[in-house]
mmCIF file of C-alpha atoms in Angstrom:
data_model
loop_
_atom_site.group_PDB
_atom_site.id
_atom_site.type_symbol
_atom_site.label_atom_id
_atom_site.label_comp_id
_atom_site.label_asym_id
_atom_site.label_seq_id
_atom_site.Cartn_x
_atom_site.Cartn_y
_atom_site.Cartn_z
ATOM 1 C CA UNK Q 1 -33.203 24.080 -0.970
ATOM 2 C CA UNK Q 2 -29.754 23.165 -0.054
ATOM 3 C CA UNK Q 3 -27.718 20.809 1.369
ATOM 4 C CA UNK Q 4 -24.738 21.284 4.266
ATOM 5 C CA UNK Q 5 -21.766 19.324 4.266
ATOM 6 C CA UNK Q 6 -19.399 19.776 7.687
ATOM 7 C CA UNK Q 7 -15.978 18.605 7.962
ATOM 8 C CA UNK Q 8 -14.140 17.559 11.201
ATOM 9 C CA UNK Q 9 -10.479 16.958 10.223
ATOM 10 C CA UNK Q 10 -9.113 14.982 12.766
ATOM 11 C CA UNK Q 11 -8.512 11.478 13.168
ATOM 12 C CA UNK Q 12 -7.168 9.309 16.328
ATOM 13 C CA UNK Q 13 -5.194 7.183 13.273
ATOM 14 C CA UNK Q 14 -4.253 7.852 9.657
ATOM 15 C CA UNK Q 15 -5.458 5.223 7.659
ATOM 16 C CA UNK Q 16 -3.070 4.287 4.785
ATOM 17 C CA UNK Q 17 -5.380 4.850 1.967
ATOM 18 C CA UNK Q 18 -7.120 8.357 3.183
ATOM 19 C CA UNK Q 19 -6.488 10.964 1.345
ATOM 20 C CA UNK Q 20 -8.904 13.351 2.751
ATOM 21 C CA UNK Q 21 -8.159 16.649 4.665
ATOM 22 C CA UNK Q 22 -7.574 14.977 8.139
ATOM 23 C CA UNK Q 23 -4.721 15.690 11.014
ATOM 24 C CA UNK Q 24 -3.877 13.929 13.564
ATOM 25 C CA UNK Q 25 -6.146 14.761 17.087
ATOM 26 C CA UNK Q 26 -3.540 15.092 19.487
ATOM 27 C CA UNK Q 27 -2.792 18.981 20.552
ATOM 28 C CA UNK Q 28 -5.095 20.045 18.275
ATOM 29 C CA UNK Q 29 -7.376 23.143 18.740
ATOM 30 C CA UNK Q 30 -10.499 21.040 18.969
ATOM 31 C CA UNK Q 31 -12.853 22.694 20.942
ATOM 32 C CA UNK Q 32 -11.632 26.217 18.767
ATOM 33 C CA UNK Q 33 -12.097 24.274 16.060
ATOM 34 C CA UNK Q 34 -16.188 23.602 16.881
ATOM 35 C CA UNK Q 35 -17.041 27.314 18.087
ATOM 36 C CA UNK Q 36 -15.223 28.599 14.699
ATOM 37 C CA UNK Q 37 -17.042 26.270 12.651
ATOM 38 C CA UNK Q 38 -20.446 27.459 14.187
ATOM 39 C CA UNK Q 39 -19.066 30.658 13.534
ATOM 40 C CA UNK Q 40 -18.546 30.239 9.894
ATOM 41 C CA UNK Q 41 -22.017 28.767 9.911
ATOM 42 C CA UNK Q 42 -23.666 32.076 11.005
ATOM 43 C CA UNK Q 43 -21.638 33.975 9.157
ATOM 44 C CA UNK Q 44 -22.646 32.457 5.663
ATOM 45 C CA UNK Q 45 -26.334 32.103 6.696
ATOM 46 C CA UNK Q 46 -26.266 35.508 7.174
ATOM 47 C CA UNK Q 47 -25.782 35.984 3.505
ATOM 48 C CA UNK Q 48 -28.608 33.521 2.587
ATOM 49 C CA UNK Q 49 -31.502 33.960 4.938
ATOM 50 C CA UNK Q 50 -33.949 32.417 2.500
ATOM 51 C CA UNK Q 51 -32.309 29.108 1.914
ATOM 52 C CA UNK Q 52 -33.426 25.797 3.155
ATOM 53 C CA UNK Q 53 -30.759 23.356 4.479
ATOM 54 C CA UNK Q 54 -32.457 20.423 3.782
ATOM 55 C CA UNK Q 55 -29.970 17.556 4.330
ATOM 56 C CA UNK Q 56 -26.536 18.137 6.747
ATOM 57 C CA UNK Q 57 -24.388 15.755 6.776
ATOM 58 C CA UNK Q 58 -20.988 15.572 8.683
ATOM 59 C CA UNK Q 59 -17.707 13.966 7.599
ATOM 60 C CA UNK Q 60 -13.930 13.815 7.956
ATOM 61 C CA UNK Q 61 -11.702 12.993 9.057
ATOM 62 C CA UNK Q 62 -13.575 11.359 11.544
ATOM 63 C CA UNK Q 63 -16.171 13.191 13.088
ATOM 64 C CA UNK Q 64 -17.085 10.507 15.971
ATOM 65 C CA UNK Q 65 -13.497 11.598 17.363
ATOM 66 C CA UNK Q 66 -14.734 14.406 19.207
ATOM 67 C CA UNK Q 67 -15.790 14.073 22.637
ATOM 68 C CA UNK Q 68 -19.311 13.451 23.884
ATOM 69 C CA UNK Q 69 -19.528 17.294 25.206
ATOM 70 C CA UNK Q 70 -17.968 18.383 21.706
ATOM 71 C CA UNK Q 71 -20.637 16.704 19.706
ATOM 72 C CA UNK Q 72 -23.193 18.223 21.752
ATOM 73 C CA UNK Q 73 -21.935 21.472 21.430
ATOM 74 C CA UNK Q 74 -21.524 20.894 17.395
ATOM 75 C CA UNK Q 75 -24.787 19.379 16.963
ATOM 76 C CA UNK Q 76 -26.435 22.246 18.711
ATOM 77 C CA UNK Q 77 -24.713 24.945 17.043
ATOM 78 C CA UNK Q 78 -25.504 23.140 13.554
ATOM 79 C CA UNK Q 79 -29.386 23.310 14.245
ATOM 80 C CA UNK Q 80 -29.503 26.874 15.594
ATOM 81 C CA UNK Q 81 -27.193 28.375 12.597
ATOM 82 C CA UNK Q 82 -28.781 26.335 9.639
ATOM 83 C CA UNK Q 83 -32.168 26.713 10.935
ATOM 84 C CA UNK Q 84 -32.105 22.615 10.600
ATOM 85 C CA UNK Q 85 -35.092 20.772 12.529
ATOM 86 C CA UNK Q 86 -36.469 17.819 10.276
ATOM 87 C CA UNK Q 87 -34.262 16.134 7.329
ATOM 88 C CA UNK Q 88 -31.982 13.363 7.119
ATOM 89 C CA UNK Q 89 -28.543 13.981 9.560
ATOM 90 C CA UNK Q 90 -25.512 12.125 8.842
ATOM 91 C CA UNK Q 91 -22.576 11.588 10.900
ATOM 92 C CA UNK Q 92 -19.909 9.461 10.107
ATOM 93 C CA UNK Q 93 -18.331 7.507 11.906
ATOM 94 C CA UNK Q 94 -15.161 4.948 13.030
ATOM 95 C CA UNK Q 95 -16.325 1.745 14.698
ATOM 96 C CA UNK Q 96 -14.299 1.929 17.530
ATOM 97 C CA UNK Q 97 -15.879 5.354 18.647
ATOM 98 C CA UNK Q 98 -18.980 3.435 19.214
ATOM 99 C CA UNK Q 99 -17.980 0.693 21.527
ATOM 100 C CA UNK Q 100 -19.695 2.458 24.353
ATOM 101 C CA UNK Q 101 -23.221 4.174 24.299
ATOM 102 C CA UNK Q 102 -21.877 7.666 25.019
ATOM 103 C CA UNK Q 103 -21.403 9.007 21.951
ATOM 104 C CA UNK Q 104 -24.294 7.430 20.183
ATOM 105 C CA UNK Q 105 -26.377 8.620 22.881
ATOM 106 C CA UNK Q 106 -25.945 12.127 22.398
ATOM 107 C CA UNK Q 107 -25.937 11.900 18.668
ATOM 108 C CA UNK Q 108 -29.149 10.446 18.874
ATOM 109 C CA UNK Q 109 -30.782 12.836 21.429
ATOM 110 C CA UNK Q 110 -29.672 15.520 19.434
ATOM 111 C CA UNK Q 111 -31.668 14.176 16.219
ATOM 112 C CA UNK Q 112 -29.034 13.260 14.499
ATOM 113 C CA UNK Q 113 -30.908 10.170 12.543
ATOM 114 C CA UNK Q 114 -28.502 8.598 9.849
ATOM 115 C CA UNK Q 115 -24.856 6.724 10.467
ATOM 116 C CA UNK Q 116 -22.379 5.905 7.997
ATOM 117 C CA UNK Q 117 -20.092 3.498 9.434
ATOM 118 C CA UNK Q 118 -16.206 3.162 8.143
ATOM 119 C CA UNK Q 119 -16.081 -0.811 8.238
ATOM 120 C CA UNK Q 120 -13.858 -1.349 4.640
ATOM 121 C CA UNK Q 121 -13.499 -5.193 5.506
ATOM 122 C CA UNK Q 122 -14.567 -8.296 8.347
ATOM 123 C CA UNK Q 123 -11.149 -9.622 7.733
ATOM 124 C CA UNK Q 124 -8.767 -8.361 10.616
ATOM 125 C CA UNK Q 125 -5.705 -9.294 8.863
ATOM 126 C CA UNK Q 126 -6.850 -6.926 5.906
ATOM 127 C CA UNK Q 127 -7.935 -4.159 8.565
ATOM 128 C CA UNK Q 128 -4.074 -4.303 9.764
ATOM 129 C CA UNK Q 129 -2.586 -4.236 6.226
ATOM 130 C CA UNK Q 130 -4.484 -0.876 5.332
ATOM 131 C CA UNK Q 131 -3.815 0.771 8.569
ATOM 132 C CA UNK Q 132 -7.335 0.693 10.125
ATOM 133 C CA UNK Q 133 -7.383 0.526 14.005
ATOM 134 C CA UNK Q 134 -10.571 -1.468 14.369
ATOM 135 C CA UNK Q 135 -11.320 -5.108 14.281
ATOM 136 C CA UNK Q 136 -14.309 -7.268 12.985
ATOM 137 C CA UNK Q 137 -15.837 -7.951 16.882
ATOM 138 C CA UNK Q 138 -15.571 -4.222 16.890
ATOM 139 C CA UNK Q 139 -18.089 -3.724 14.262
ATOM 140 C CA UNK Q 140 -20.842 -6.217 15.801
ATOM 141 C CA UNK Q 141 -20.478 -4.263 18.849
ATOM 142 C CA UNK Q 142 -20.881 -0.807 16.972
ATOM 143 C CA UNK Q 143 -23.799 -1.828 15.500
ATOM 144 C CA UNK Q 144 -25.633 -3.457 18.356
ATOM 145 C CA UNK Q 145 -24.948 -0.330 20.490
ATOM 146 C CA UNK Q 146 -26.239 2.156 17.460
ATOM 147 C CA UNK Q 147 -29.339 -0.296 17.640
ATOM 148 C CA UNK Q 148 -29.947 -0.294 21.033
ATOM 149 C CA UNK Q 149 -29.726 3.966 21.477
ATOM 150 C CA UNK Q 150 -31.977 3.760 19.077
ATOM 151 C CA UNK Q 151 -30.814 4.000 15.560
ATOM 152 C CA UNK Q 152 -32.516 2.496 12.104
ATOM 153 C CA UNK Q 153 -30.566 4.403 9.400
ATOM 154 C CA UNK Q 154 -27.486 2.758 9.405
ATOM 155 C CA UNK Q 155 -25.099 2.255 6.584
ATOM 156 C CA UNK Q 156 -21.229 1.018 6.333
ATOM 157 C CA UNK Q 157 -18.743 1.279 3.819
ATOM 158 C CA UNK Q 158 -16.633 -1.381 2.164
ATOM 159 C CA UNK Q 159 -13.592 -1.350 0.080
ATOM 160 C CA UNK Q 160 -12.515 -4.118 -2.482
ATOM 161 C CA UNK Q 161 -8.960 -4.399 -4.502
ATOM 162 C CA UNK Q 162 -7.606 -4.045 -1.196
ATOM 163 C CA UNK Q 163 -3.596 -5.667 -0.779
ATOM 164 C CA UNK Q 164 -3.314 -9.042 -1.227
ATOM 165 C CA UNK Q 165 -7.469 -9.547 -1.008
ATOM 166 C CA UNK Q 166 -9.183 -12.288 -2.664
ATOM 167 C CA UNK Q 167 -12.349 -12.447 -4.192
ATOM 168 C CA UNK Q 168 -12.912 -15.027 -1.761
ATOM 169 C CA UNK Q 169 -12.080 -12.870 0.875
ATOM 170 C CA UNK Q 170 -14.422 -9.827 -0.234
ATOM 171 C CA UNK Q 171 -17.206 -12.220 -0.810
ATOM 172 C CA UNK Q 172 -16.588 -13.153 2.681
ATOM 173 C CA UNK Q 173 -17.160 -9.584 4.120
ATOM 174 C CA UNK Q 174 -20.054 -9.005 1.670
ATOM 175 C CA UNK Q 175 -21.526 -11.991 3.519
ATOM 176 C CA UNK Q 176 -20.597 -10.695 7.022
ATOM 177 C CA UNK Q 177 -22.337 -7.213 6.245
ATOM 178 C CA UNK Q 178 -25.161 -8.676 4.630
ATOM 179 C CA UNK Q 179 -25.543 -10.747 7.699
ATOM 180 C CA UNK Q 180 -25.929 -7.604 9.594
ATOM 181 C CA UNK Q 181 -29.200 -6.344 7.511
ATOM 182 C CA UNK Q 182 -28.441 -3.238 7.524
ATOM 183 C CA UNK Q 183 -30.651 -0.666 5.208
ATOM 184 C CA UNK Q 184 -27.591 1.210 2.937
ATOM 185 C CA UNK Q 185 -24.144 -0.273 2.060
ATOM 186 C CA UNK Q 186 -21.659 1.422 0.102
ATOM 187 C CA UNK Q 187 -18.578 -0.467 -1.479
ATOM 188 C CA UNK Q 188 -15.419 1.312 -3.552
ATOM 189 C CA UNK Q 189 -12.857 -0.361 -5.287
ATOM 190 C CA UNK Q 190 -9.770 1.089 -4.028
ATOM 191 C CA UNK Q 191 -8.454 4.395 -5.232
ATOM 192 C CA UNK Q 192 -4.805 4.970 -4.836
ATOM 193 C CA UNK Q 193 -4.386 8.868 -4.551
ATOM 194 C CA UNK Q 194 -1.684 11.239 -3.784
ATOM 195 C CA UNK Q 195 -0.278 11.958 -0.931
ATOM 196 C CA UNK Q 196 -1.030 8.618 0.909
ATOM 197 C CA UNK Q 197 0.965 5.959 2.410
ATOM 198 C CA UNK Q 198 -0.320 3.059 -0.494
ATOM 199 C CA UNK Q 199 0.649 5.262 -3.168
ATOM 200 C CA UNK Q 200 4.123 5.905 -2.255
ATOM 201 C CA UNK Q 201 4.460 1.897 -1.348
ATOM 202 C CA UNK Q 202 2.857 1.548 -5.212
ATOM 203 C CA UNK Q 203 5.483 4.084 -6.291
ATOM 204 C CA UNK Q 204 8.253 1.808 -4.972
ATOM 205 C CA UNK Q 205 6.702 -1.195 -6.295
ATOM 206 C CA UNK Q 206 5.859 -2.718 -2.620
ATOM 207 C CA UNK Q 207 1.990 -2.922 -3.260
ATOM 208 C CA UNK Q 208 0.349 -6.128 -4.173
ATOM 209 C CA UNK Q 209 -3.161 -5.149 -5.585
ATOM 210 C CA UNK Q 210 -5.898 -8.055 -7.073
ATOM 211 C CA UNK Q 211 -5.904 -7.567 -11.023
ATOM 212 C CA UNK Q 212 -8.607 -6.017 -13.260
ATOM 213 C CA UNK Q 213 -9.936 -9.091 -13.655
ATOM 214 C CA UNK Q 214 -10.591 -9.806 -10.347
ATOM 215 C CA UNK Q 215 -11.912 -6.226 -9.110
ATOM 216 C CA UNK Q 216 -14.598 -6.660 -12.239
ATOM 217 C CA UNK Q 217 -15.522 -9.754 -10.381
ATOM 218 C CA UNK Q 218 -15.827 -8.351 -6.539
ATOM 219 C CA UNK Q 219 -17.830 -5.584 -8.287
ATOM 220 C CA UNK Q 220 -20.468 -8.379 -9.778
ATOM 221 C CA UNK Q 221 -20.399 -9.786 -6.296
ATOM 222 C CA UNK Q 222 -21.553 -6.769 -4.699
ATOM 223 C CA UNK Q 223 -24.011 -6.114 -7.595
ATOM 224 C CA UNK Q 224 -25.194 -9.658 -7.388
ATOM 225 C CA UNK Q 225 -25.430 -10.065 -3.533
ATOM 226 C CA UNK Q 226 -26.580 -7.091 -2.801
ATOM 227 C CA UNK Q 227 -29.998 -7.635 -5.396
ATOM 228 C CA UNK Q 228 -30.206 -10.841 -4.129
ATOM 229 C CA UNK Q 229 -30.784 -9.344 -0.681
ATOM 230 C CA UNK Q 230 -33.329 -6.572 -1.319
ATOM 231 C CA UNK Q 231 -31.250 -4.066 -1.723
ATOM 232 C CA UNK Q 232 -31.218 -1.608 -5.130
ATOM 233 C CA UNK Q 233 -28.324 -0.224 -6.701
ATOM 234 C CA UNK Q 234 -29.159 3.372 -7.043
ATOM 235 C CA UNK Q 235 -25.987 4.619 -7.760
ATOM 236 C CA UNK Q 236 -22.313 3.040 -8.930
ATOM 237 C CA UNK Q 237 -21.199 2.749 -5.348
ATOM 238 C CA UNK Q 238 -24.435 2.422 -3.351
ATOM 239 C CA UNK Q 239 -26.928 0.428 -2.120
ATOM 240 C CA UNK Q 240 -30.364 0.476 -0.382
ATOM 241 C CA UNK Q 241 -33.765 -0.725 0.594
ATOM 242 C CA UNK Q 242 -36.534 1.328 -0.512
ATOM 243 C CA UNK Q 243 -36.820 4.342 0.864
ATOM 244 C CA UNK Q 244 -33.143 4.142 2.729
ATOM 245 C CA UNK Q 245 -31.197 6.371 0.144
ATOM 246 C CA UNK Q 246 -28.676 8.298 1.364
ATOM 247 C CA UNK Q 247 -30.474 11.713 0.207
ATOM 248 C CA UNK Q 248 -27.415 13.957 0.772
ATOM 249 C CA UNK Q 249 -25.313 12.252 -1.563
ATOM 250 C CA UNK Q 250 -28.113 12.368 -4.114
ATOM 251 C CA UNK Q 251 -28.407 16.291 -3.946
ATOM 252 C CA UNK Q 252 -24.458 16.101 -5.146
ATOM 253 C CA UNK Q 253 -25.558 13.500 -8.065
ATOM 254 C CA UNK Q 254 -28.526 15.759 -9.310
ATOM 255 C CA UNK Q 255 -25.766 18.331 -9.542
ATOM 256 C CA UNK Q 256 -27.603 20.341 -6.614
ATOM 257 C CA UNK Q 257 -26.619 23.129 -4.403
ATOM 258 C CA UNK Q 258 -24.925 22.512 -0.917
ATOM 259 C CA UNK Q 259 -23.057 24.365 1.276
ATOM 260 C CA UNK Q 260 -19.458 23.567 2.397
ATOM 261 C CA UNK Q 261 -18.191 24.706 6.130
ATOM 262 C CA UNK Q 262 -15.090 23.355 8.341
ATOM 263 C CA UNK Q 263 -11.107 23.074 6.606
ATOM 264 C CA UNK Q 264 -10.640 22.347 3.341
ATOM 265 C CA UNK Q 265 -14.961 22.291 2.690
ATOM 266 C CA UNK Q 266 -15.976 22.752 -0.762
ATOM 267 C CA UNK Q 267 -19.498 24.236 -1.237
ATOM 268 C CA UNK Q 268 -21.484 25.143 -4.560
ATOM 269 C CA UNK Q 269 -23.933 27.679 -4.233
ATOM 270 C CA UNK Q 270 -25.775 29.474 -7.475
ATOM 271 C CA UNK Q 271 -23.040 29.001 -9.799
ATOM 272 C CA UNK Q 272 -20.710 29.454 -7.275
ATOM 273 C CA UNK Q 273 -17.595 26.714 -6.403
ATOM 274 C CA UNK Q 274 -16.053 27.726 -3.257
ATOM 275 C CA UNK Q 275 -13.064 26.025 -1.160
ATOM 276 C CA UNK Q 276 -12.177 26.834 2.261
ATOM 277 C CA UNK Q 277 -8.566 27.171 3.670
ATOM 278 C CA UNK Q 278 -7.701 23.496 4.426
ATOM 279 C CA UNK Q 279 -4.622 23.547 6.964
ATOM 280 C CA UNK Q 280 -6.436 23.992 10.497
ATOM 281 C CA UNK Q 281 -4.607 27.304 11.416
ATOM 282 C CA UNK Q 282 -5.231 29.034 7.946
ATOM 283 C CA UNK Q 283 -8.947 28.048 8.385
ATOM 284 C CA UNK Q 284 -9.432 29.672 11.858
ATOM 285 C CA UNK Q 285 -7.685 32.954 11.532
ATOM 286 C CA UNK Q 286 -10.211 34.518 9.296
ATOM 287 C CA UNK Q 287 -13.045 33.475 11.624
ATOM 288 C CA UNK Q 288 -11.414 34.617 14.653
ATOM 289 C CA UNK Q 289 -11.664 37.829 12.862
ATOM 290 C CA UNK Q 290 -15.299 37.281 11.679
ATOM 291 C CA UNK Q 291 -14.536 36.662 8.115
ATOM 292 C CA UNK Q 292 -15.255 33.545 6.279
ATOM 293 C CA UNK Q 293 -12.059 31.043 5.784
ATOM 294 C CA UNK Q 294 -12.814 30.783 1.725
ATOM 295 C CA UNK Q 295 -9.480 30.677 -0.338
ATOM 296 C CA UNK Q 296 -11.164 30.045 -3.807
ATOM 297 C CA UNK Q 297 -13.891 30.958 -5.573
ATOM 298 C CA UNK Q 298 -15.065 29.817 -9.212
ATOM 299 C CA UNK Q 299 -17.706 30.458 -10.956
ATOM 300 C CA UNK Q 300 -18.891 27.696 -12.753
ATOM 301 C CA UNK Q 301 -19.409 28.431 -16.600
ATOM 302 C CA UNK Q 302 -22.407 26.683 -18.453
ATOM 303 C CA UNK Q 303 -19.994 23.999 -20.570
ATOM 304 C CA UNK Q 304 -18.856 22.725 -16.565
ATOM 305 C CA UNK Q 305 -22.607 23.037 -15.497
ATOM 306 C CA UNK Q 306 -24.029 20.669 -17.993
ATOM 307 C CA UNK Q 307 -20.546 18.242 -18.116
ATOM 308 C CA UNK Q 308 -21.107 17.611 -14.796
ATOM 309 C CA UNK Q 309 -25.051 17.239 -15.044
ATOM 310 C CA UNK Q 310 -24.311 14.358 -17.316
ATOM 311 C CA UNK Q 311 -21.411 12.309 -15.576
ATOM 312 C CA UNK Q 312 -23.129 13.027 -11.782
ATOM 313 C CA UNK Q 313 -26.078 11.969 -13.041
ATOM 314 C CA UNK Q 314 -25.110 8.714 -15.197
ATOM 315 C CA UNK Q 315 -23.706 7.634 -11.948
ATOM 316 C CA UNK Q 316 -26.856 7.127 -10.868
ATOM 317 C CA UNK Q 317 -29.489 3.877 -11.878
ATOM 318 C CA UNK Q 318 -32.226 7.022 -12.716
ATOM 319 C CA UNK Q 319 -29.497 8.476 -15.097
ATOM 320 C CA UNK Q 320 -29.938 11.900 -16.436
ATOM 321 C CA UNK Q 321 -33.559 13.238 -16.722
ATOM 322 C CA UNK Q 322 -34.328 14.485 -20.298
ATOM 323 C CA UNK Q 323 -36.874 17.310 -18.828
ATOM 324 C CA UNK Q 324 -34.560 18.108 -15.936
ATOM 325 C CA UNK Q 325 -31.898 19.034 -18.324
ATOM 326 C CA UNK Q 326 -34.202 20.898 -20.595
ATOM 327 C CA UNK Q 327 -35.391 23.242 -17.792
ATOM 328 C CA UNK Q 328 -32.053 23.811 -16.497
ATOM 329 C CA UNK Q 329 -30.197 24.466 -19.460
ATOM 330 C CA UNK Q 330 -32.831 25.292 -22.046
ATOM 331 C CA UNK Q 331 -31.799 23.189 -24.640
ATOM 332 C CA UNK Q 332 -32.086 19.268 -25.185
ATOM 333 C CA UNK Q 333 -29.638 16.822 -24.459
ATOM 334 C CA UNK Q 334 -29.266 15.877 -27.695
ATOM 335 C CA UNK Q 335 -28.515 19.475 -28.961
ATOM 336 C CA UNK Q 336 -25.053 18.815 -27.011
ATOM 337 C CA UNK Q 337 -24.418 15.298 -27.121
ATOM 338 C CA UNK Q 338 -26.549 13.847 -29.964
ATOM 339 C CA UNK Q 339 -23.819 12.555 -32.043
ATOM 340 C CA UNK Q 340 -22.029 10.918 -28.890
ATOM 341 C CA UNK Q 341 -25.014 9.557 -27.156
ATOM 342 C CA UNK Q 342 -25.806 7.413 -30.732
ATOM 343 C CA UNK Q 343 -21.674 6.472 -30.193
ATOM 344 C CA UNK Q 344 -22.132 5.007 -26.909
ATOM 345 C CA UNK Q 345 -25.692 3.149 -27.285
ATOM 346 C CA UNK Q 346 -23.948 1.541 -30.279
ATOM 347 C CA UNK Q 347 -21.539 0.517 -27.501
ATOM 348 C CA UNK Q 348 -23.639 -0.148 -25.096
ATOM 349 C CA UNK Q 349 -22.150 1.429 -22.963
ATOM 350 C CA UNK Q 350 -25.670 3.402 -21.920
ATOM 351 C CA UNK Q 351 -29.765 3.624 -22.549
ATOM 352 C CA UNK Q 352 -31.634 6.235 -23.471
ATOM 353 C CA UNK Q 353 -35.323 6.058 -23.697
ATOM 354 C CA UNK Q 354 -38.122 9.136 -23.653
ATOM 355 C CA UNK Q 355 -37.577 10.396 -20.491
ATOM 356 C CA UNK Q 356 -33.744 9.259 -19.373
ATOM 357 C CA UNK Q 357 -30.395 8.452 -20.023
ATOM 358 C CA UNK Q 358 -28.739 5.467 -18.377
ATOM 359 C CA UNK Q 359 -25.317 3.516 -17.929
ATOM 360 C CA UNK Q 360 -26.061 0.260 -19.202
ATOM 361 C CA UNK Q 361 -24.399 -2.540 -16.743
ATOM 362 C CA UNK Q 362 -21.213 -2.839 -19.518
ATOM 363 C CA UNK Q 363 -21.423 1.019 -18.749
ATOM 364 C CA UNK Q 364 -21.164 0.868 -15.151
ATOM 365 C CA UNK Q 365 -17.765 -1.032 -15.050
ATOM 366 C CA UNK Q 366 -16.358 1.596 -17.548
ATOM 367 C CA UNK Q 367 -18.154 4.726 -15.978
ATOM 368 C CA UNK Q 368 -14.848 6.643 -15.851
ATOM 369 C CA UNK Q 369 -14.105 5.997 -19.408
ATOM 370 C CA UNK Q 370 -17.947 7.061 -20.377
ATOM 371 C CA UNK Q 371 -17.703 9.756 -18.361
ATOM 372 C CA UNK Q 372 -14.657 11.435 -20.290
ATOM 373 C CA UNK Q 373 -16.409 11.682 -23.140
ATOM 374 C CA UNK Q 374 -18.627 14.341 -21.782
ATOM 375 C CA UNK Q 375 -16.079 16.723 -21.309
ATOM 376 C CA UNK Q 376 -16.678 19.379 -24.072
ATOM 377 C CA UNK Q 377 -14.581 21.070 -26.498
ATOM 378 C CA UNK Q 378 -16.045 23.838 -27.994
ATOM 379 C CA UNK Q 379 -18.396 26.745 -26.100
ATOM 380 C CA UNK Q 380 -22.262 26.261 -25.632
ATOM 381 C CA UNK Q 381 -23.540 29.832 -26.879
#
């Protein structure tokens, strides 16, 4: 059992904070890309005939920059190539691609059953400041159209620690988001990634961001407000009503296997973590010769598997399962991390019981610092 991530690298506009593999769609070979993407799926799955795909997540870029005809071709190809008949099927979308129902209807009619919509803020000034082309009014229209077509499983993303954003402003966005009464929300702190406009502005001293205390307050506000609206925090950045956790993302956090299709996509099957060519022409060239477009394979050693089991599992509120760890690695968590676990319990960063190891509330705010401590210096026998 595995999932499949499918990457659409096209955008109608490049946001100032984004470092994902993407290009401006104008003049790009979009139809050829869709065809070769389907070919890649068929080539790869021919080598894994017994693999059952449980979840499909189409991300980007902006998948909804495709035309309705291209979307239908893509989804039909996904279902055929992956033998994917049932399960969670997510598409990422931008609000301004959903201002009419034509694309939504194609998605819904072809079995897409979950939408993840990039909203980021309900403050129009902030949206302009971060390079978004939609406005708050577009979000309301997009959600109304999605519901009209028949979508129920809807999620939106919000970002905090944005330039010149106040705690009050983020609170206002949280309230507006929650007033939509959606079953799932994601909220992320801004990360300054290399090769982004924001990173370059920061290097020049021209980016005014909230301080760490304000950032922590914003995060706590999100946790508190989500809880009062019946949304359980099931992962550091994700909140859902019962039964609406993103199954595809849980697959990542449980260190399970997934295929990656598309330019720059990563996959992890067996012990093989592989990476596709990122530039579109370099991705397409081998596929035109009926060859898979993988640039690199990495056979993940035991130490790395164990490290990832810990810091991916600790991102979730269910934490790391002792039984699952023992079954996978034929040793107990204590055998590898006994002394460290005691230290982190003493520092009130994790809590431990007979079944699981979890971050405490304090640990959630210091997640990256905690995760780094699970990197192994010595080889495991």
